[in-house]
């Protein structure tokens, strides 16, 4: 099945309050256990066509991250045994 998400800013704050009044109450967000490391992020829209054109030269940021994580030193490559 396909999920179709609403467009950003699809309704007003007043309409959201009306929906909250007729729908069941939201479940509280569970507390995180002590010692859990979290990172605050901001959700932003992505232009897929722009991303594809940025990576059209065959380079991919994910590939670069993978390669950086597996470097063993300058000019050293893994040898086949």
mmCIF file with all atom_site columns, N, CA and C in Angstrom:
data_model
loop_
_atom_site.group_PDB
_atom_site.id
_atom_site.type_symbol
_atom_site.label_atom_id
_atom_site.label_alt_id
_atom_site.label_comp_id
_atom_site.label_asym_id
_atom_site.label_entity_id
_atom_site.label_seq_id
_atom_site.pdbx_PDB_ins_code
_atom_site.Cartn_x
_atom_site.Cartn_y
_atom_site.Cartn_z
_atom_site.occupancy
_atom_site.B_iso_or_equiv
_atom_site.pdbx_formal_charge
_atom_site.auth_seq_id
_atom_site.auth_comp_id
_atom_site.auth_asym_id
_atom_site.auth_atom_id
_atom_site.pdbx_PDB_model_num
ATOM 1   N N  . UNK A 1 1  ? 0.832   -1.187  0.000   1.00 0.00 ? 1  UNK A N  1
ATOM 2   C CA . UNK A 1 1  ? 0.000   0.000   0.000   1.00 0.00 ? 1  UNK A CA 1
ATOM 3   C C  . UNK A 1 1  ? 0.871   1.242   0.000   1.00 0.00 ? 1  UNK A C  1
ATOM 4   N N  . UNK A 1 2  ? 0.335   2.333   -0.424  1.00 0.00 ? 2  UNK A N  1
ATOM 5   C CA . UNK A 1 2  ? 1.053   3.605   -0.469  1.00 0.00 ? 2  UNK A CA 1
ATOM 6   C C  . UNK A 1 2  ? 0.485   4.550   0.570   1.00 0.00 ? 2  UNK A C  1
ATOM 7   N N  . UNK A 1 3  ? 1.350   5.306   1.186   1.00 0.00 ? 3  UNK A N  1
ATOM 8   C CA . UNK A 1 3  ? 0.941   6.316   2.157   1.00 0.00 ? 3  UNK A CA 1
ATOM 9   C C  . UNK A 1 3  ? 1.151   7.670   1.527   1.00 0.00 ? 3  UNK A C  1
ATOM 10  N N  . UNK A 1 4  ? 0.125   8.479   1.563   1.00 0.00 ? 4  UNK A N  1
ATOM 11  C CA . UNK A 1 4  ? 0.245   9.826   1.029   1.00 0.00 ? 4  UNK A CA 1
ATOM 12  C C  . UNK A 1 4  ? 0.224   10.803  2.204   1.00 0.00 ? 4  UNK A C  1
ATOM 13  N N  . UNK A 1 5  ? 1.344   11.450  2.447   1.00 0.00 ? 5  UNK A N  1
ATOM 14  C CA . UNK A 1 5  ? 1.464   12.396  3.541   1.00 0.00 ? 5  UNK A CA 1
ATOM 15  C C  . UNK A 1 5  ? 0.933   13.755  3.109   1.00 0.00 ? 5  UNK A C  1
ATOM 16  N N  . UNK A 1 6  ? 0.359   14.502  4.038   1.00 0.00 ? 6  UNK A N  1
ATOM 17  C CA . UNK A 1 6  ? -0.127  15.843  3.663   1.00 0.00 ? 6  UNK A CA 1
ATOM 18  C C  . UNK A 1 6  ? 1.036   16.774  3.342   1.00 0.00 ? 6  UNK A C  1
ATOM 19  N N  . UNK A 1 7  ? 0.734   17.765  2.539   1.00 0.00 ? 7  UNK A N  1
ATOM 20  C CA . UNK A 1 7  ? 1.725   18.777  2.193   1.00 0.00 ? 7  UNK A CA 1
ATOM 21  C C  . UNK A 1 7  ? 2.086   19.589  3.433   1.00 0.00 ? 7  UNK A C  1
ATOM 22  N N  . UNK A 1 8  ? 3.261   20.202  3.480   1.00 0.00 ? 8  UNK A N  1
ATOM 23  C CA . UNK A 1 8  ? 3.611   21.063  4.616   1.00 0.00 ? 8  UNK A CA 1
ATOM 24  C C  . UNK A 1 8  ? 2.590   22.191  4.754   1.00 0.00 ? 8  UNK A C  1
ATOM 25  N N  . UNK A 1 9  ? 2.290   22.526  5.989   1.00 0.00 ? 9  UNK A N  1
ATOM 26  C CA . UNK A 1 9  ? 1.341   23.602  6.309   1.00 0.00 ? 9  UNK A CA 1
ATOM 27  C C  . UNK A 1 9  ? -0.021  23.355  5.656   1.00 0.00 ? 9  UNK A C  1
ATOM 28  N N  . UNK A 1 10 ? -0.484  22.121  5.702   1.00 0.00 ? 10 UNK A N  1
ATOM 29  C CA . UNK A 1 10 ? -1.726  21.740  5.043   1.00 0.00 ? 10 UNK A CA 1
ATOM 30  C C  . UNK A 1 10 ? -2.968  22.307  5.717   1.00 0.00 ? 10 UNK A C  1
ATOM 31  N N  . UNK A 1 11 ? -2.852  22.759  6.937   1.00 0.00 ? 11 UNK A N  1
ATOM 32  C CA . UNK A 1 11 ? -4.001  23.333  7.631   1.00 0.00 ? 11 UNK A CA 1
ATOM 33  C C  . UNK A 1 11 ? -3.530  24.384  8.627   1.00 0.00 ? 11 UNK A C  1
ATOM 34  N N  . UNK A 1 12 ? -4.483  25.004  9.285   1.00 0.00 ? 12 UNK A N  1
ATOM 35  C CA . UNK A 1 12 ? -4.156  26.064  10.243  1.00 0.00 ? 12 UNK A CA 1
ATOM 36  C C  . UNK A 1 12 ? -4.057  25.501  11.653  1.00 0.00 ? 12 UNK A C  1
ATOM 37  N N  . UNK A 1 13 ? -3.501  26.290  12.525  1.00 0.00 ? 13 UNK A N  1
ATOM 38  C CA . UNK A 1 13 ? -3.386  25.898  13.939  1.00 0.00 ? 13 UNK A CA 1
ATOM 39  C C  . UNK A 1 13 ? -4.775  25.728  14.564  1.00 0.00 ? 13 UNK A C  1
ATOM 40  N N  . UNK A 1 14 ? -5.723  26.559  14.156  1.00 0.00 ? 14 UNK A N  1
ATOM 41  C CA . UNK A 1 14 ? -7.091  26.458  14.679  1.00 0.00 ? 14 UNK A CA 1
ATOM 42  C C  . UNK A 1 14 ? -7.743  25.132  14.279  1.00 0.00 ? 14 UNK A C  1
ATOM 43  N N  . UNK A 1 15 ? -7.508  24.704  13.034  1.00 0.00 ? 15 UNK A N  1
ATOM 44  C CA . UNK A 1 15 ? -8.061  23.433  12.564  1.00 0.00 ? 15 UNK A CA 1
ATOM 45  C C  . UNK A 1 15 ? -7.431  22.259  13.304  1.00 0.00 ? 15 UNK A C  1
ATOM 46  N N  . UNK A 1 16 ? -6.157  22.363  13.602  1.00 0.00 ? 16 UNK A N  1
ATOM 47  C CA . UNK A 1 16 ? -5.473  21.309  14.373  1.00 0.00 ? 16 UNK A CA 1
ATOM 48  C C  . UNK A 1 16 ? -6.130  21.192  15.744  1.00 0.00 ? 16 UNK A C  1
ATOM 49  N N  . UNK A 1 17 ? -6.412  22.304  16.375  1.00 0.00 ? 17 UNK A N  1
ATOM 50  C CA . UNK A 1 17 ? -7.060  22.278  17.695  1.00 0.00 ? 17 UNK A CA 1
ATOM 51  C C  . UNK A 1 17 ? -8.438  21.641  17.616  1.00 0.00 ? 17 UNK A C  1
ATOM 52  N N  . UNK A 1 18 ? -9.180  21.894  16.540  1.00 0.00 ? 18 UNK A N  1
ATOM 53  C CA . UNK A 1 18 ? -10.493 21.268  16.367  1.00 0.00 ? 18 UNK A CA 1
ATOM 54  C C  . UNK A 1 18 ? -10.342 19.759  16.229  1.00 0.00 ? 18 UNK A C  1
ATOM 55  N N  . UNK A 1 19 ? -9.361  19.319  15.453  1.00 0.00 ? 19 UNK A N  1
ATOM 56  C CA . UNK A 1 19 ? -9.115  17.889  15.321  1.00 0.00 ? 19 UNK A CA 1
ATOM 57  C C  . UNK A 1 19 ? -8.737  17.252  16.651  1.00 0.00 ? 19 UNK A C  1
ATOM 58  N N  . UNK A 1 20 ? -7.877  17.927  17.410  1.00 0.00 ? 20 UNK A N  1
ATOM 59  C CA . UNK A 1 20 ? -7.466  17.394  18.710  1.00 0.00 ? 20 UNK A CA 1
ATOM 60  C C  . UNK A 1 20 ? -8.644  17.295  19.661  1.00 0.00 ? 20 UNK A C  1
ATOM 61  N N  . UNK A 1 21 ? -9.640  18.171  19.519  1.00 0.00 ? 21 UNK A N  1
ATOM 62  C CA . UNK A 1 21 ? -10.809 18.150  20.398  1.00 0.00 ? 21 UNK A CA 1
ATOM 63  C C  . UNK A 1 21 ? -11.705 16.939  20.121  1.00 0.00 ? 21 UNK A C  1
ATOM 64  N N  . UNK A 1 22 ? -11.752 16.467  18.865  1.00 0.00 ? 22 UNK A N  1
ATOM 65  C CA . UNK A 1 22 ? -12.643 15.348  18.553  1.00 0.00 ? 22 UNK A CA 1
ATOM 66  C C  . UNK A 1 22 ? -11.937 13.993  18.531  1.00 0.00 ? 22 UNK A C  1
ATOM 67  N N  . UNK A 1 23 ? -10.622 14.000  18.397  1.00 0.00 ? 23 UNK A N  1
ATOM 68  C CA . UNK A 1 23 ? -9.869  12.750  18.384  1.00 0.00 ? 23 UNK A CA 1
ATOM 69  C C  . UNK A 1 23 ? -9.479  12.338  19.799  1.00 0.00 ? 23 UNK A C  1
ATOM 70  N N  . UNK A 1 24 ? -9.170  11.050  20.000  1.00 0.00 ? 24 UNK A N  1
ATOM 71  C CA . UNK A 1 24 ? -8.683  10.632  21.324  1.00 0.00 ? 24 UNK A CA 1
ATOM 72  C C  . UNK A 1 24 ? -7.408  11.394  21.686  1.00 0.00 ? 24 UNK A C  1
ATOM 73  N N  . UNK A 1 25 ? -7.178  11.529  22.985  1.00 0.00 ? 25 UNK A N  1
ATOM 74  C CA . UNK A 1 25 ? -5.993  12.244  23.463  1.00 0.00 ? 25 UNK A CA 1
ATOM 75  C C  . UNK A 1 25 ? -4.721  11.566  22.958  1.00 0.00 ? 25 UNK A C  1
ATOM 76  N N  . UNK A 1 26 ? -3.708  12.382  22.727  1.00 0.00 ? 26 UNK A N  1
ATOM 77  C CA . UNK A 1 26 ? -2.418  11.836  22.292  1.00 0.00 ? 26 UNK A CA 1
ATOM 78  C C  . UNK A 1 26 ? -1.793  11.041  23.418  1.00 0.00 ? 26 UNK A C  1
ATOM 79  N N  . UNK A 1 27 ? -1.101  9.984   23.050  1.00 0.00 ? 27 UNK A N  1
ATOM 80  C CA . UNK A 1 27 ? -0.369  9.208   24.047  1.00 0.00 ? 27 UNK A CA 1
ATOM 81  C C  . UNK A 1 27 ? 0.873   9.998   24.426  1.00 0.00 ? 27 UNK A C  1
ATOM 82  N N  . UNK A 1 28 ? 1.229   9.999   25.714  1.00 0.00 ? 28 UNK A N  1
ATOM 83  C CA . UNK A 1 28 ? 2.453   10.726  26.104  1.00 0.00 ? 28 UNK A CA 1
ATOM 84  C C  . UNK A 1 28 ? 3.687   10.048  25.519  1.00 0.00 ? 28 UNK A C  1
ATOM 85  N N  . UNK A 1 29 ? 4.681   10.852  25.242  1.00 0.00 ? 29 UNK A N  1
ATOM 86  C CA . UNK A 1 29 ? 5.946   10.337  24.728  1.00 0.00 ? 29 UNK A CA 1
ATOM 87  C C  . UNK A 1 29 ? 6.667   9.647   25.877  1.00 0.00 ? 29 UNK A C  1
ATOM 88  N N  . UNK A 1 30 ? 7.063   8.386   25.697  1.00 0.00 ? 30 UNK A N  1
ATOM 89  C CA . UNK A 1 30 ? 7.742   7.684   26.795  1.00 0.00 ? 30 UNK A CA 1
ATOM 90  C C  . UNK A 1 30 ? 9.089   8.331   27.123  1.00 0.00 ? 30 UNK A C  1
ATOM 91  N N  . UNK A 1 31 ? 9.418   8.308   28.403  1.00 0.00 ? 31 UNK A N  1
ATOM 92  C CA . UNK A 1 31 ? 10.696  8.861   28.852  1.00 0.00 ? 31 UNK A CA 1
ATOM 93  C C  . UNK A 1 31 ? 11.827  7.931   28.417  1.00 0.00 ? 31 UNK A C  1
ATOM 94  N N  . UNK A 1 32 ? 12.953  8.526   28.070  1.00 0.00 ? 32 UNK A N  1
ATOM 95  C CA . UNK A 1 32 ? 14.120  7.742   27.689  1.00 0.00 ? 32 UNK A CA 1
ATOM 96  C C  . UNK A 1 32 ? 14.854  7.261   28.932  1.00 0.00 ? 32 UNK A C  1
ATOM 97  N N  . UNK A 1 33 ? 15.424  6.082   28.878  1.00 0.00 ? 33 UNK A N  1
ATOM 98  C CA . UNK A 1 33 ? 16.197  5.591   30.020  1.00 0.00 ? 33 UNK A CA 1
ATOM 99  C C  . UNK A 1 33 ? 17.407  6.494   30.275  1.00 0.00 ? 33 UNK A C  1
ATOM 100 N N  . UNK A 1 34 ? 17.851  6.510   31.524  1.00 0.00 ? 34 UNK A N  1
ATOM 101 C CA . UNK A 1 34 ? 19.030  7.313   31.865  1.00 0.00 ? 34 UNK A CA 1
ATOM 102 C C  . UNK A 1 34 ? 20.237  6.811   31.091  1.00 0.00 ? 34 UNK A C  1
ATOM 103 N N  . UNK A 1 35 ? 21.089  7.742   30.694  1.00 0.00 ? 35 UNK A N  1
ATOM 104 C CA . UNK A 1 35 ? 22.306  7.388   29.989  1.00 0.00 ? 35 UNK A CA 1
ATOM 105 C C  . UNK A 1 35 ? 22.151  7.302   28.482  1.00 0.00 ? 35 UNK A C  1
ATOM 106 N N  . UNK A 1 36 ? 20.932  7.412   27.986  1.00 0.00 ? 36 UNK A N  1
ATOM 107 C CA . UNK A 1 36 ? 20.725  7.361   26.536  1.00 0.00 ? 36 UNK A CA 1
ATOM 108 C C  . UNK A 1 36 ? 21.161  8.693   25.943  1.00 0.00 ? 36 UNK A C  1
ATOM 109 N N  . UNK A 1 37 ? 21.977  8.625   24.918  1.00 0.00 ? 37 UNK A N  1
ATOM 110 C CA . UNK A 1 37 ? 22.464  9.828   24.254  1.00 0.00 ? 37 UNK A CA 1
ATOM 111 C C  . UNK A 1 37 ? 21.508  10.163  23.122  1.00 0.00 ? 37 UNK A C  1
ATOM 112 N N  . UNK A 1 38 ? 21.047  11.397  23.104  1.00 0.00 ? 38 UNK A N  1
ATOM 113 C CA . UNK A 1 38 ? 20.131  11.839  22.054  1.00 0.00 ? 38 UNK A CA 1
ATOM 114 C C  . UNK A 1 38 ? 20.728  13.028  21.320  1.00 0.00 ? 38 UNK A C  1
ATOM 115 N N  . UNK A 1 39 ? 20.192  13.282  20.156  1.00 0.00 ? 39 UNK A N  1
ATOM 116 C CA . UNK A 1 39 ? 20.631  14.424  19.371  1.00 0.00 ? 39 UNK A CA 1
ATOM 117 C C  . UNK A 1 39 ? 19.397  15.098  18.796  1.00 0.00 ? 39 UNK A C  1
ATOM 118 N N  . UNK A 1 40 ? 19.264  16.395  19.012  1.00 0.00 ? 40 UNK A N  1
ATOM 119 C CA . UNK A 1 40 ? 18.132  17.132  18.475  1.00 0.00 ? 40 UNK A CA 1
ATOM 120 C C  . UNK A 1 40 ? 18.384  17.427  17.001  1.00 0.00 ? 40 UNK A C  1
ATOM 121 N N  . UNK A 1 41 ? 17.372  17.185  16.195  1.00 0.00 ? 41 UNK A N  1
ATOM 122 C CA . UNK A 1 41 ? 17.486  17.423  14.759  1.00 0.00 ? 41 UNK A CA 1
ATOM 123 C C  . UNK A 1 41 ? 16.300  18.253  14.290  1.00 0.00 ? 41 UNK A C  1
ATOM 124 N N  . UNK A 1 42 ? 16.452  18.839  13.122  1.00 0.00 ? 42 UNK A N  1
ATOM 125 C CA . UNK A 1 42 ? 15.381  19.609  12.510  1.00 0.00 ? 42 UNK A CA 1
ATOM 126 C C  . UNK A 1 42 ? 14.984  18.913  11.220  1.00 0.00 ? 42 UNK A C  1
ATOM 127 N N  . UNK A 1 43 ? 13.701  18.614  11.078  1.00 0.00 ? 43 UNK A N  1
ATOM 128 C CA . UNK A 1 43 ? 13.200  17.976  9.879   1.00 0.00 ? 43 UNK A CA 1
ATOM 129 C C  . UNK A 1 43 ? 13.056  19.021  8.791   1.00 0.00 ? 43 UNK A C  1
ATOM 130 N N  . UNK A 1 44 ? 13.581  18.721  7.624   1.00 0.00 ? 44 UNK A N  1
ATOM 131 C CA . UNK A 1 44 ? 13.469  19.667  6.514   1.00 0.00 ? 44 UNK A CA 1
ATOM 132 C C  . UNK A 1 44 ? 13.119  18.910  5.244   1.00 0.00 ? 44 UNK A C  1
ATOM 133 N N  . UNK A 1 45 ? 12.480  19.616  4.341   1.00 0.00 ? 45 UNK A N  1
ATOM 134 C CA . UNK A 1 45 ? 12.084  19.012  3.073   1.00 0.00 ? 45 UNK A CA 1
ATOM 135 C C  . UNK A 1 45 ? 13.314  18.834  2.187   1.00 0.00 ? 45 UNK A C  1
ATOM 136 N N  . UNK A 1 46 ? 13.311  17.772  1.391   1.00 0.00 ? 46 UNK A N  1
ATOM 137 C CA . UNK A 1 46 ? 14.417  17.483  0.491   1.00 0.00 ? 46 UNK A CA 1
ATOM 138 C C  . UNK A 1 46 ? 13.901  17.534  -0.941  1.00 0.00 ? 46 UNK A C  1
ATOM 139 N N  . UNK A 1 47 ? 14.628  18.213  -1.793  1.00 0.00 ? 47 UNK A N  1
ATOM 140 C CA . UNK A 1 47 ? 14.304  18.254  -3.211  1.00 0.00 ? 47 UNK A CA 1
ATOM 141 C C  . UNK A 1 47 ? 15.059  17.110  -3.872  1.00 0.00 ? 47 UNK A C  1
ATOM 142 N N  . UNK A 1 48 ? 14.356  16.030  -4.164  1.00 0.00 ? 48 UNK A N  1
ATOM 143 C CA . UNK A 1 48 ? 14.984  14.824  -4.694  1.00 0.00 ? 48 UNK A CA 1
ATOM 144 C C  . UNK A 1 48 ? 15.671  15.097  -6.026  1.00 0.00 ? 48 UNK A C  1
ATOM 145 N N  . UNK A 1 49 ? 15.038  15.894  -6.870  1.00 0.00 ? 49 UNK A N  1
ATOM 146 C CA . UNK A 1 49 ? 15.630  16.178  -8.176  1.00 0.00 ? 49 UNK A CA 1
ATOM 147 C C  . UNK A 1 49 ? 16.945  16.942  -8.017  1.00 0.00 ? 49 UNK A C  1
ATOM 148 N N  . UNK A 1 50 ? 16.984  17.863  -7.071  1.00 0.00 ? 50 UNK A N  1
ATOM 149 C CA . UNK A 1 50 ? 18.220  18.615  -6.814  1.00 0.00 ? 50 UNK A CA 1
ATOM 150 C C  . UNK A 1 50 ? 19.298  17.678  -6.280  1.00 0.00 ? 50 UNK A C  1
ATOM 151 N N  . UNK A 1 51 ? 18.928  16.790  -5.372  1.00 0.00 ? 51 UNK A N  1
ATOM 152 C CA . UNK A 1 51 ? 19.892  15.848  -4.809  1.00 0.00 ? 51 UNK A CA 1
ATOM 153 C C  . UNK A 1 51 ? 20.468  14.953  -5.898  1.00 0.00 ? 51 UNK A C  1
ATOM 154 N N  . UNK A 1 52 ? 19.606  14.487  -6.811  1.00 0.00 ? 52 UNK A N  1
ATOM 155 C CA . UNK A 1 52 ? 20.091  13.619  -7.889  1.00 0.00 ? 52 UNK A CA 1
ATOM 156 C C  . UNK A 1 52 ? 21.049  14.371  -8.797  1.00 0.00 ? 52 UNK A C  1
ATOM 157 N N  . UNK A 1 53 ? 20.743  15.642  -9.094  1.00 0.00 ? 53 UNK A N  1
ATOM 158 C CA . UNK A 1 53 ? 21.628  16.403  -9.973  1.00 0.00 ? 53 UNK A CA 1
ATOM 159 C C  . UNK A 1 53 ? 22.957  16.698  -9.292  1.00 0.00 ? 53 UNK A C  1
ATOM 160 N N  . UNK A 1 54 ? 22.943  16.857  -7.978  1.00 0.00 ? 54 UNK A N  1
ATOM 161 C CA . UNK A 1 54 ? 24.181  17.094  -7.239  1.00 0.00 ? 54 UNK A CA 1
ATOM 162 C C  . UNK A 1 54 ? 25.070  15.850  -7.270  1.00 0.00 ? 54 UNK A C  1
ATOM 163 N N  . UNK A 1 55 ? 24.447  14.664  -7.332  1.00 0.00 ? 55 UNK A N  1
ATOM 164 C CA . UNK A 1 55 ? 25.199  13.411  -7.309  1.00 0.00 ? 55 UNK A CA 1
ATOM 165 C C  . UNK A 1 55 ? 25.304  12.778  -8.688  1.00 0.00 ? 55 UNK A C  1
ATOM 166 N N  . UNK A 1 56 ? 24.996  13.516  -9.733  1.00 0.00 ? 56 UNK A N  1
ATOM 167 C CA . UNK A 1 56 ? 24.986  12.942  -11.072 1.00 0.00 ? 56 UNK A CA 1
ATOM 168 C C  . UNK A 1 56 ? 26.380  12.578  -11.582 1.00 0.00 ? 56 UNK A C  1
ATOM 169 N N  . UNK A 1 57 ? 27.411  13.103  -10.942 1.00 0.00 ? 57 UNK A N  1
ATOM 170 C CA . UNK A 1 57 ? 28.765  12.787  -11.390 1.00 0.00 ? 57 UNK A CA 1
ATOM 171 C C  . UNK A 1 57 ? 29.258  11.441  -10.852 1.00 0.00 ? 57 UNK A C  1
ATOM 172 N N  . UNK A 1 58 ? 28.373  10.717  -10.172 1.00 0.00 ? 58 UNK A N  1
ATOM 173 C CA . UNK A 1 58 ? 28.732  9.392   -9.675  1.00 0.00 ? 58 UNK A CA 1
ATOM 174 C C  . UNK A 1 58 ? 29.221  9.408   -8.246  1.00 0.00 ? 58 UNK A C  1
ATOM 175 N N  . UNK A 1 59 ? 29.534  10.577  -7.710  1.00 0.00 ? 59 UNK A N  1
ATOM 176 C CA . UNK A 1 59 ? 29.958  10.653  -6.321  1.00 0.00 ? 59 UNK A CA 1
ATOM 177 C C  . UNK A 1 59 ? 28.723  10.679  -5.439  1.00 0.00 ? 59 UNK A C  1
ATOM 178 N N  . UNK A 1 60 ? 28.790  10.013  -4.345  1.00 0.00 ? 60 UNK A N  1
ATOM 179 C CA . UNK A 1 60 ? 27.686  9.996   -3.408  1.00 0.00 ? 60 UNK A CA 1
ATOM 180 C C  . UNK A 1 60 ? 28.262  10.240  -2.022  1.00 0.00 ? 60 UNK A C  1
ATOM 181 N N  . UNK A 1 61 ? 27.643  11.123  -1.274  1.00 0.00 ? 61 UNK A N  1
ATOM 182 C CA . UNK A 1 61 ? 28.137  11.457  0.065   1.00 0.00 ? 61 UNK A CA 1
ATOM 183 C C  . UNK A 1 61 ? 28.194  10.211  0.943   1.00 0.00 ? 61 UNK A C  1
ATOM 184 N N  . UNK A 1 62 ? 27.226  9.309   0.775   1.00 0.00 ? 62 UNK A N  1
ATOM 185 C CA . UNK A 1 62 ? 27.230  8.085   1.577   1.00 0.00 ? 62 UNK A CA 1
ATOM 186 C C  . UNK A 1 62 ? 28.453  7.234   1.228   1.00 0.00 ? 62 UNK A C  1
ATOM 187 N N  . UNK A 1 63 ? 28.796  7.165   -0.054  1.00 0.00 ? 63 UNK A N  1
ATOM 188 C CA . UNK A 1 63 ? 29.980  6.412   -0.453  1.00 0.00 ? 63 UNK A CA 1
ATOM 189 C C  . UNK A 1 63 ? 31.237  7.019   0.138   1.00 0.00 ? 63 UNK A C  1
ATOM 190 N N  . UNK A 1 64 ? 31.300  8.356   0.145   1.00 0.00 ? 64 UNK A N  1
ATOM 191 C CA . UNK A 1 64 ? 32.467  9.029   0.707   1.00 0.00 ? 64 UNK A CA 1
ATOM 192 C C  . UNK A 1 64 ? 32.601  8.720   2.186   1.00 0.00 ? 64 UNK A C  1
ATOM 193 N N  . UNK A 1 65 ? 31.467  8.716   2.915   1.00 0.00 ? 65 UNK A N  1
ATOM 194 C CA . UNK A 1 65 ? 31.511  8.387   4.336   1.00 0.00 ? 65 UNK A CA 1
ATOM 195 C C  . UNK A 1 65 ? 32.011  6.959   4.527   1.00 0.00 ? 65 UNK A C  1
ATOM 196 N N  . UNK A 1 66 ? 31.549  6.045   3.693   1.00 0.00 ? 66 UNK A N  1
ATOM 197 C CA . UNK A 1 66 ? 31.959  4.653   3.795   1.00 0.00 ? 66 UNK A CA 1
ATOM 198 C C  . UNK A 1 66 ? 33.455  4.521   3.534   1.00 0.00 ? 66 UNK A C  1
ATOM 199 N N  . UNK A 1 67 ? 33.921  5.196   2.510   1.00 0.00 ? 67 UNK A N  1
ATOM 200 C CA . UNK A 1 67 ? 35.342  5.120   2.180   1.00 0.00 ? 67 UNK A CA 1
ATOM 201 C C  . UNK A 1 67 ? 36.194  5.735   3.274   1.00 0.00 ? 67 UNK A C  1
ATOM 202 N N  . UNK A 1 68 ? 35.752  6.868   3.835   1.00 0.00 ? 68 UNK A N  1
ATOM 203 C CA . UNK A 1 68 ? 36.507  7.508   4.908   1.00 0.00 ? 68 UNK A CA 1
ATOM 204 C C  . UNK A 1 68 ? 36.603  6.609   6.131   1.00 0.00 ? 68 UNK A C  1
ATOM 205 N N  . UNK A 1 69 ? 35.538  5.878   6.423   1.00 0.00 ? 69 UNK A N  1
ATOM 206 C CA . UNK A 1 69 ? 35.513  5.027   7.607   1.00 0.00 ? 69 UNK A CA 1
ATOM 207 C C  . UNK A 1 69 ? 36.403  3.805   7.441   1.00 0.00 ? 69 UNK A C  1
ATOM 208 N N  . UNK A 1 70 ? 36.745  3.445   6.204   1.00 0.00 ? 70 UNK A N  1
ATOM 209 C CA . UNK A 1 70 ? 37.513  2.242   5.967   1.00 0.00 ? 70 UNK A CA 1
ATOM 210 C C  . UNK A 1 70 ? 38.916  2.536   5.443   1.00 0.00 ? 70 UNK A C  1
ATOM 211 N N  . UNK A 1 71 ? 39.423  3.703   5.699   1.00 0.00 ? 71 UNK A N  1
ATOM 212 C CA . UNK A 1 71 ? 40.796  4.026   5.301   1.00 0.00 ? 71 UNK A CA 1
ATOM 213 C C  . UNK A 1 71 ? 41.756  3.379   6.291   1.00 0.00 ? 71 UNK A C  1
ATOM 214 N N  . UNK A 1 72 ? 42.818  2.820   5.774   1.00 0.00 ? 72 UNK A N  1
ATOM 215 C CA . UNK A 1 72 ? 43.805  2.166   6.625   1.00 0.00 ? 72 UNK A CA 1
ATOM 216 C C  . UNK A 1 72 ? 45.132  2.894   6.617   1.00 0.00 ? 72 UNK A C  1
ATOM 217 N N  . UNK A 1 73 ? 45.153  4.058   6.084   1.00 0.00 ? 73 UNK A N  1
ATOM 218 C CA . UNK A 1 73 ? 46.388  4.820   6.021   1.00 0.00 ? 73 UNK A CA 1
ATOM 219 C C  . UNK A 1 73 ? 46.571  5.335   4.609   1.00 0.00 ? 73 UNK A C  1
ATOM 220 N N  . UNK A 1 74 ? 47.502  6.245   4.424   1.00 0.00 ? 74 UNK A N  1
ATOM 221 C CA . UNK A 1 74 ? 47.689  6.836   3.096   1.00 0.00 ? 74 UNK A CA 1
ATOM 222 C C  . UNK A 1 74 ? 48.208  5.800   2.095   1.00 0.00 ? 74 UNK A C  1
ATOM 223 N N  . UNK A 1 75 ? 47.454  5.608   1.031   1.00 0.00 ? 75 UNK A N  1
ATOM 224 C CA . UNK A 1 75 ? 47.881  4.724   -0.044  1.00 0.00 ? 75 UNK A CA 1
ATOM 225 C C  . UNK A 1 75 ? 47.835  3.243   0.285   1.00 0.00 ? 75 UNK A C  1
ATOM 226 N N  . UNK A 1 76 ? 47.310  2.856   1.417   1.00 0.00 ? 76 UNK A N  1
ATOM 227 C CA . UNK A 1 76 ? 47.253  1.446   1.797   1.00 0.00 ? 76 UNK A CA 1
ATOM 228 C C  . UNK A 1 76 ? 45.885  0.886   1.436   1.00 0.00 ? 76 UNK A C  1
ATOM 229 N N  . UNK A 1 77 ? 45.867  -0.256  0.770   1.00 0.00 ? 77 UNK A N  1
ATOM 230 C CA . UNK A 1 77 ? 44.618  -0.896  0.427   1.00 0.00 ? 77 UNK A CA 1
ATOM 231 C C  . UNK A 1 77 ? 44.598  -2.296  1.027   1.00 0.00 ? 77 UNK A C  1
ATOM 232 N N  . UNK A 1 78 ? 43.390  -2.813  1.194   1.00 0.00 ? 78 UNK A N  1
ATOM 233 C CA . UNK A 1 78 ? 43.265  -4.173  1.708   1.00 0.00 ? 78 UNK A CA 1
ATOM 234 C C  . UNK A 1 78 ? 43.777  -5.156  0.671   1.00 0.00 ? 78 UNK A C  1
ATOM 235 N N  . UNK A 1 79 ? 44.553  -6.128  1.102   1.00 0.00 ? 79 UNK A N  1
ATOM 236 C CA . UNK A 1 79 ? 45.114  -7.135  0.187   1.00 0.00 ? 79 UNK A CA 1
ATOM 237 C C  . UNK A 1 79 ? 44.243  -8.375  0.242   1.00 0.00 ? 79 UNK A C  1
ATOM 238 N N  . UNK A 1 80 ? 44.052  -8.997  -0.916  1.00 0.00 ? 80 UNK A N  1
ATOM 239 C CA . UNK A 1 80 ? 43.307  -10.258 -0.983  1.00 0.00 ? 80 UNK A CA 1
ATOM 240 C C  . UNK A 1 80 ? 44.229  -11.389 -0.566  1.00 0.00 ? 80 UNK A C  1
ATOM 241 N N  . UNK A 1 81 ? 43.701  -12.329 0.148   1.00 0.00 ? 81 UNK A N  1
ATOM 242 C CA . UNK A 1 81 ? 44.511  -13.469 0.596   1.00 0.00 ? 81 UNK A CA 1
ATOM 243 C C  . UNK A 1 81 ? 44.102  -14.725 -0.111  1.00 0.00 ? 81 UNK A C  1
#
